[in-house]
Amino acid sequence: MSDELTDLTGDGYAAADWQKHYDDNDMPWDLGEVAPPFVRLWEEGRITPGRMIVPGCGQGHEVKFFADKGMDVTAVDVAPGAVERLRTHLKNAGVDARVVHADFFSLNGKHDARYDVFLEQTFFCAIHPHRRADYADTAHRILKPGGVLAGLFYETGEQGGPPFNTTADDILHHFGDRFTIRHLEKCDHSVERRQGKEWLALLERK
Ligand SMILES: C[S@@+](CC[C@H](N)C(=O)[O-])C[C@H]1O[C@@H](n2cnc3c(N)ncnc32)[C@H](O)[C@@H]1O
């Protein structure tokens, strides 16, 4: 199965378009496991215990992994199908995490400066590029000063989307002013189908 999706709206996906994927059991982006680079960040102590948010969580393999490690995890998705699936997975695994059905861009003030870690996994590439400034604003708003955005950003090398192509320049452009770039390199231990296409980023909120 490829990672390519069809843009049903011409202007990125609406919530109903994402929901259709869950209704149809068609999630080509889903790795079926936590992405290996996040496991390594945890093992190396580069993600440390605290409060984590996972926006656009989907079925939330990362949510389960980090909640199981004892982190206080909040997962957010706009598609009810993702929320239901993740709640079921967590229940079956006996793992606790908060799963919120919401639009990431409209998270209320209760989330402001709340999180130590913001986990990006195939969400930045899922939104239309014209929303990227909003994404950076929201990430900055909900992270504590000194909090870290740990992300795998997807360089598809393709036109259109989702997934929309993300380059290192895109990351520097949107995060360079208000985040300190602690690490930004092509990931050398991505899953096979994304090898050479992911930027591993650690961005510290100023
Ligand atoms: C490509 S999927 C990635 C899911 C998951 N992160 C993964 O890697 O398996 C993108 C997810 O973002 C969700 N999403 C899209 N727009 C959103 C928004 N504005 N707020 C919250 N979730 C959103 C979709 O419903 C979908 O579950």
Coordinates of N, CA, C and O in Angstrom, one line a residue, residues 36-166:
P36 N 10.3 3.6 14.8 CA 11.5 3.3 15.5 C 12.3 4.5 16.0 O 12.9 4.5 17.0
P37 N 12.4 5.7 15.2 CA 13.1 6.8 15.7 C 12.7 7.3 17.1 O 13.5 7.8 17.9
F38 N 11.3 7.2 17.3 CA 10.8 7.6 18.7 C 11.3 6.7 19.8 O 11.6 7.1 20.9
V39 N 11.3 5.4 19.4 CA 11.8 4.4 20.4 C 13.3 4.8 20.8 O 13.7 4.8 22.0
R40 N 14.1 5.1 19.8 CA 15.5 5.4 20.0 C 15.6 6.7 20.8 O 16.4 6.8 21.7
L41 N 14.8 7.7 20.5 CA 14.9 8.9 21.3 C 14.6 8.7 22.8 O 15.2 9.2 23.6
W42 N 13.6 7.8 23.0 CA 13.3 7.4 24.4 C 14.5 6.7 25.0 O 14.9 7.0 26.1
E43 N 15.0 5.7 24.3 CA 16.1 4.9 24.9 C 17.3 5.7 25.2 O 18.1 5.5 26.1
E44 N 17.5 6.8 24.3 CA 18.7 7.6 24.5 C 18.5 8.8 25.5 O 19.3 9.6 25.7
G45 N 17.2 8.8 26.1 CA 16.9 9.8 27.1 C 16.7 11.2 26.4 O 16.9 12.2 27.1
R46 N 16.5 11.2 25.1 CA 16.3 12.5 24.5 C 14.8 12.9 24.5 O 14.5 14.1 24.2
I47 N 13.9 12.0 24.8 CA 12.5 12.3 25.2 C 12.5 11.9 26.7 O 12.7 10.7 27.0
T48 N 12.2 12.8 27.6 CA 12.2 12.5 29.0 C 10.7 12.5 29.5 O 9.9 13.2 29.0
P49 N 10.5 11.9 30.7 CA 9.1 11.8 31.2 C 8.5 13.2 31.4 O 9.2 14.1 31.8
G50 N 7.2 13.2 31.3 CA 6.5 14.5 31.4 C 5.2 14.4 30.7 O 4.7 13.3 30.5
R51 N 4.7 15.6 30.4 CA 3.4 15.7 29.8 C 3.6 15.8 28.3 O 4.3 16.7 27.8
M52 N 2.9 14.9 27.5 CA 3.1 14.9 26.1 C 1.8 15.1 25.3 O 0.8 14.6 25.8
I53 N 1.9 15.8 24.2 CA 0.7 15.8 23.3 C 1.0 15.2 22.0 O 2.2 15.4 21.5
V54 N 0.1 14.5 21.4 CA 0.3 13.9 20.1 C -0.9 14.3 19.2 O -2.0 13.8 19.3
P55 N -0.7 15.4 18.4 CA -1.8 15.9 17.6 C -1.9 15.0 16.3 O -0.9 14.5 15.8
G56 N -3.2 14.9 15.8 CA -3.4 14.1 14.6 C -2.9 12.7 14.9 O -2.2 12.1 14.1
C57 N -3.3 12.1 16.0 CA -2.7 10.9 16.5 C -3.1 9.6 15.7 O -2.4 8.6 15.8
G58 N -4.2 9.7 15.0 CA -4.6 8.4 14.3 C -4.8 7.3 15.2 O -5.4 7.5 16.3
Q59 N -4.3 6.1 14.9 CA -4.5 5.0 15.8 C -3.5 5.0 17.0 O -3.6 4.2 17.9
G60 N -2.6 5.9 16.9 CA -1.8 6.3 18.1 C -0.9 5.3 18.7 O -0.8 5.1 19.9
H61 N -0.1 4.7 17.8 CA 0.9 3.7 18.3 C 1.9 4.4 19.3 O 2.4 3.8 20.3
E62 N 2.2 5.7 18.9 CA 3.1 6.4 19.8 C 2.5 6.8 21.1 O 3.1 6.8 22.2
V63 N 1.2 7.0 21.1 CA 0.4 7.3 22.3 C 0.6 6.2 23.3 O 0.9 6.3 24.5
K64 N 0.3 5.0 22.8 CA 0.3 3.8 23.6 C 1.7 3.5 24.1 O 1.9 3.3 25.3
F65 N 2.7 3.7 23.3 CA 4.1 3.4 23.7 C 4.5 4.4 24.8 O 5.0 3.9 25.8
F66 N 4.3 5.7 24.6 CA 4.8 6.6 25.6 C 3.9 6.6 26.9 O 4.4 6.8 28.0
A67 N 2.6 6.3 26.8 CA 1.8 6.2 28.0 C 2.2 5.0 28.8 O 2.3 5.0 30.0
D68 N 2.6 3.9 28.1 CA 3.0 2.7 28.7 C 4.3 3.0 29.5 O 4.6 2.3 30.5
K69 N 5.1 3.9 29.0 CA 6.4 4.3 29.7 C 6.2 5.2 30.9 O 7.1 5.6 31.5
G70 N 4.9 5.6 31.1 CA 4.6 6.4 32.3 C 4.4 7.9 31.9 O 4.2 8.7 32.9
M71 N 4.5 8.2 30.7 CA 4.2 9.6 30.4 C 2.8 9.9 30.5 O 1.9 9.1 30.3
D72 N 2.5 11.2 30.7 CA 1.1 11.7 30.8 C 0.7 12.2 29.4 O 1.1 13.3 29.0
V73 N 0.0 11.4 28.6 CA -0.2 11.6 27.2 C -1.6 12.1 26.9 O -2.6 11.5 27.3
T74 N -1.7 13.2 26.1 CA -2.9 13.6 25.5 C -2.8 13.4 24.0 O -1.9 13.9 23.4
A75 N -3.8 12.7 23.5 CA -3.8 12.5 22.0 C -5.0 13.3 21.5 O -6.1 13.4 22.1
V76 N -4.9 13.8 20.3 CA -5.9 14.7 19.7 C -6.1 14.2 18.2 O -5.2 14.1 17.5
D77 N -7.4 14.1 17.9 CA -7.7 13.8 16.4 C -9.0 14.4 16.1 O -10.0 14.3 16.9
V78 N -9.2 14.9 14.9 CA -10.4 15.5 14.4 C -11.4 14.4 13.9 O -12.6 14.7 13.8
A79 N -10.9 13.2 13.6 CA -11.8 12.2 13.1 C -12.3 11.3 14.2 O -11.4 10.7 14.9
P80 N -13.6 11.2 14.4 CA -14.1 10.3 15.5 C -13.6 8.9 15.3 O -13.4 8.2 16.3
G81 N -13.4 8.4 14.1 CA -12.9 7.0 13.9 C -11.6 6.8 14.5 O -11.3 5.7 15.1
A82 N -10.7 7.8 14.4 CA -9.4 7.6 15.0 C -9.5 7.6 16.5 O -8.8 6.7 17.2
V83 N -10.3 8.5 17.1 CA -10.5 8.5 18.5 C -11.0 7.2 19.1 O -10.5 6.6 20.1
E84 N -12.1 6.7 18.4 CA -12.7 5.4 18.8 C -11.6 4.3 18.8 O -11.5 3.5 19.7
R85 N -10.9 4.2 17.7 CA -9.9 3.1 17.5 C -8.8 3.2 18.6 O -8.5 2.2 19.2
L86 N -8.3 4.4 18.8 CA -7.3 4.5 19.8 C -7.8 4.2 21.2 O -7.1 3.5 22.0
R87 N -9.0 4.7 21.5 CA -9.5 4.4 22.9 C -9.7 2.9 23.1 O -9.3 2.3 24.1
T88 N -10.1 2.2 22.0 CA -10.2 0.7 22.1 C -8.8 0.1 22.3 O -8.7 -0.8 23.1
H89 N -7.8 0.5 21.5 CA -6.5 -0.1 21.6 C -5.9 0.1 23.0 O -5.3 -0.8 23.6
L90 N -6.2 1.3 23.6 CA -5.6 1.6 24.9 C -6.3 0.7 26.0 O -5.7 0.2 26.8
K91 N -7.6 0.6 25.8 CA -8.4 -0.2 26.8 C -7.9 -1.7 26.7 O -7.7 -2.3 27.7
N92 N -7.8 -2.2 25.5 CA -7.3 -3.6 25.3 C -5.9 -3.8 25.9 O -5.6 -4.9 26.4
A93 N -5.1 -2.7 25.8 CA -3.7 -2.9 26.3 C -3.6 -2.5 27.8 O -2.6 -2.7 28.4
G94 N -4.7 -2.0 28.4 CA -4.7 -1.6 29.8 C -3.8 -0.4 30.0 O -3.1 -0.4 31.1
V95 N -3.7 0.5 29.1 CA -2.9 1.6 29.2 C -3.7 2.9 29.2 O -4.7 3.0 28.5
D96 N -3.4 3.9 30.1 CA -4.2 5.1 30.2 C -3.6 6.3 29.4 O -2.4 6.5 29.6
A97 N -4.4 6.9 28.7 CA -4.0 8.2 28.0 C -5.3 8.9 27.8 O -6.4 8.3 27.7
R98 N -5.2 10.2 27.6 CA -6.4 11.1 27.3 C -6.5 11.2 25.8 O -5.6 11.6 25.2
V99 N -7.7 10.8 25.3 CA -7.9 10.9 23.8 C -9.0 11.9 23.6 O -10.1 11.7 24.0
V100 N -8.6 13.0 22.9 CA -9.5 14.1 22.8 C -10.0 14.2 21.3 O -9.1 14.2 20.4
H101 N -11.3 14.3 21.1 CA -11.8 14.5 19.8 C -11.9 16.0 19.5 O -12.8 16.7 20.1
A102 N -10.9 16.6 18.8 CA -10.9 18.1 18.6 C -10.1 18.4 17.4 O -9.3 17.6 16.9
D103 N -10.3 19.6 16.9 CA -9.5 20.2 15.9 C -8.2 20.8 16.6 O -8.4 21.7 17.4
F104 N -7.1 20.3 16.2 CA -5.8 20.7 16.8 C -5.7 22.2 16.8 O -5.3 22.8 17.8
F105 N -6.2 22.9 15.8 CA -6.0 24.3 15.7 C -6.9 25.1 16.6 O -6.7 26.3 16.8
S106 N -7.9 24.4 17.1 CA -8.9 25.1 18.0 C -8.7 24.6 19.5 O -9.7 24.8 20.3
L107 N -7.6 24.0 19.8 CA -7.5 23.6 21.2 C -7.6 24.8 22.1 O -7.1 25.9 21.9
N108 N -8.4 24.6 23.2 CA -8.7 25.8 24.1 C -7.6 26.1 25.0 O -6.5 25.5 25.0
G109 N -7.8 27.2 25.7 CA -6.7 27.8 26.6 C -6.2 26.9 27.7 O -5.1 27.1 28.2
K110 N -7.0 25.8 28.0 CA -6.5 24.8 29.0 C -5.2 24.1 28.6 O -4.5 23.6 29.4
H111 N -5.0 24.1 27.3 CA -3.8 23.5 26.7 C -2.6 24.4 26.7 O -1.5 23.9 26.4
D112 N -2.8 25.7 27.0 CA -1.7 26.6 26.8 C -0.5 26.3 27.7 O -0.8 26.1 28.9
A113 N 0.7 26.3 27.2 CA 1.9 26.1 28.0 C 1.8 24.9 28.9 O 2.3 24.9 30.0
R114 N 1.2 23.9 28.4 CA 0.9 22.7 29.3 C 1.9 21.5 29.0 O 2.1 20.7 29.9
Y115 N 2.5 21.5 27.9 CA 3.2 20.2 27.5 C 4.7 20.4 27.5 O 5.2 21.4 27.1
D116 N 5.3 19.3 27.9 CA 6.8 19.2 27.9 C 7.3 18.7 26.5 O 8.4 19.0 26.1
V117 N 6.4 17.8 25.9 CA 6.8 17.2 24.6 C 5.6 17.2 23.7 O 4.5 16.9 24.1
F118 N 5.9 17.6 22.5 CA 4.9 17.6 21.4 C 5.5 16.6 20.3 O 6.6 16.8 19.8
L119 N 4.7 15.6 20.1 CA 5.2 14.6 19.1 C 4.5 14.7 17.8 O 3.3 14.7 17.6
E120 N 5.4 14.9 16.8 CA 4.9 15.1 15.4 C 5.2 13.8 14.6 O 6.3 13.4 14.5
Q121 N 4.1 13.2 14.1 CA 4.3 12.0 13.3 C 3.2 12.0 12.2 O 2.0 11.8 12.5
T122 N 3.6 12.4 11.0 CA 2.7 12.3 9.8 C 1.5 13.2 10.0 O 0.4 12.9 9.5
F123 N 1.6 14.3 10.8 CA 0.5 15.2 10.9 C 0.8 16.5 10.2 O -0.1 17.1 9.4
F124 N 2.0 17.1 10.3 CA 2.4 18.3 9.6 C 2.2 18.1 8.1 O 1.7 19.0 7.4
C125 N 2.5 16.9 7.6 CA 2.4 16.7 6.1 C 0.9 16.4 5.8 O 0.5 16.4 4.6
A126 N 0.1 16.2 6.8 CA -1.3 15.9 6.5 C -2.2 17.1 6.3 O -3.2 17.1 5.6
I127 N -1.7 18.2 6.9 CA -2.5 19.5 6.8 C -2.0 20.2 5.5 O -0.9 20.1 5.0
H128 N -2.9 21.1 5.0 CA -2.6 21.9 3.8 C -1.4 22.9 4.2 O -1.4 23.4 5.3
P129 N -0.4 23.1 3.3 CA 0.7 24.0 3.6 C 0.2 25.4 4.1 O 0.9 26.0 4.8
H130 N -1.0 25.8 3.6 CA -1.3 27.2 4.1 C -1.7 27.2 5.6 O -1.9 28.3 6.1
R131 N -1.8 26.0 6.2 CA -2.0 26.0 7.7 C -0.8 25.8 8.5 O -0.8 25.7 9.7
R132 N 0.4 25.8 7.8 CA 1.6 25.5 8.6 C 2.0 26.6 9.6 O 2.5 26.3 10.7
A133 N 1.7 27.9 9.2 CA 1.9 28.9 10.2 C 1.1 28.7 11.4 O 1.5 28.9 12.6
D134 N -0.2 28.4 11.2 CA -1.1 28.1 12.4 C -0.6 26.9 13.2 O -0.7 26.9 14.4
Y135 N -0.1 25.9 12.5 CA 0.5 24.8 13.2 C 1.6 25.2 14.2 O 1.7 24.9 15.3
A136 N 2.5 26.0 13.6 CA 3.7 26.5 14.4 C 3.2 27.4 15.6 O 3.7 27.3 16.7
D137 N 2.2 28.2 15.3 CA 1.6 29.1 16.4 C 1.0 28.2 17.5 O 1.2 28.5 18.7
T138 N 0.3 27.2 17.1 CA -0.4 26.3 18.1 C 0.6 25.5 18.9 O 0.5 25.4 20.1
A139 N 1.6 25.0 18.2 CA 2.7 24.2 18.9 C 3.4 25.1 19.9 O 3.6 24.7 21.0
H140 N 3.7 26.4 19.5 CA 4.3 27.3 20.4 C 3.4 27.6 21.6 O 3.9 27.7 22.7
R141 N 2.2 27.8 21.3 CA 1.2 28.1 22.4 C 1.0 27.0 23.4 O 1.0 27.3 24.6
I142 N 1.0 25.8 23.0 CA 0.7 24.7 24.0 C 1.9 24.1 24.6 O 1.8 23.4 25.6
L143 N 3.1 24.3 24.1 CA 4.3 23.8 24.7 C 4.7 24.8 25.8 O 4.6 26.0 25.7
K144 N 5.3 24.2 26.9 CA 5.9 25.1 27.9 C 7.2 25.7 27.3 O 7.8 25.1 26.5
P145 N 7.6 26.8 27.8 CA 9.0 27.3 27.4 C 10.0 26.2 27.8 O 9.9 25.6 28.9
G146 N 10.9 25.9 26.9 CA 11.8 24.8 27.1 C 11.3 23.4 26.7 O 12.0 22.5 26.7
G147 N 10.0 23.4 26.4 CA 9.4 22.1 25.9 C 9.9 21.8 24.5 O 10.4 22.6 23.8
V148 N 9.8 20.5 24.1 CA 10.4 20.0 22.9 C 9.4 19.5 21.9 O 8.6 18.6 22.3
L149 N 9.5 19.9 20.7 CA 8.7 19.3 19.6 C 9.7 18.3 19.0 O 10.7 18.6 18.4
A150 N 9.3 17.0 19.2 CA 10.1 15.9 18.6 C 9.3 15.4 17.4 O 8.2 14.9 17.5
G151 N 9.9 15.5 16.2 CA 9.1 15.2 15.0 C 9.8 14.4 14.0 O 11.1 14.5 13.8
L152 N 9.0 13.7 13.2 CA 9.5 13.1 12.0 C 8.7 13.8 10.9 O 7.4 13.7 10.8
F153 N 9.4 14.6 10.1 CA 8.7 15.4 9.0 C 9.0 14.7 7.7 O 10.1 14.3 7.4
Y154 N 8.0 14.6 6.9 CA 8.0 13.7 5.7 C 8.3 14.4 4.4 O 7.5 15.3 4.0
E155 N 9.5 14.2 3.9 CA 9.8 14.8 2.6 C 9.4 13.8 1.5 O 10.2 12.9 1.2
T156 N 8.2 14.0 0.9 CA 7.7 13.1 -0.1 C 8.4 13.3 -1.4 O 8.5 12.3 -2.2
G157 N 8.9 14.5 -1.7 CA 9.5 14.8 -3.0 C 8.4 14.9 -4.1 O 8.7 15.0 -5.2
E158 N 7.1 14.9 -3.7 CA 6.0 14.9 -4.6 C 5.3 16.2 -4.6 O 5.3 16.9 -3.5
Q159 N 4.6 16.5 -5.7 CA 3.7 17.6 -5.7 C 2.3 17.2 -5.1 O 2.0 16.1 -5.1
G160 N 1.6 18.2 -4.5 CA 0.3 17.9 -4.0 C 0.3 17.1 -2.7 O 1.3 16.9 -2.1
G161 N -0.9 16.6 -2.4 CA -1.0 15.8 -1.1 C -2.4 15.9 -0.6 O -3.3 16.4 -1.3
P162 N -2.7 15.4 0.5 CA -1.8 14.8 1.5 C -1.2 13.5 1.1 O -1.9 12.7 0.4
P163 N 0.0 13.1 1.5 CA 0.9 14.0 2.3 C 1.6 15.0 1.5 O 2.0 14.8 0.4
F164 N 1.7 16.2 2.1 CA 2.3 17.4 1.4 C 3.8 17.4 1.8 O 4.2 17.2 2.9
N165 N 4.6 17.6 0.8 CA 6.1 17.5 0.9 C 6.6 18.5 2.0 O 6.2 19.6 2.0
T166 N 7.6 18.0 2.8 CA 8.2 18.9 3.8 C 9.7 18.9 3.7 O 10.3 17.8 3.7

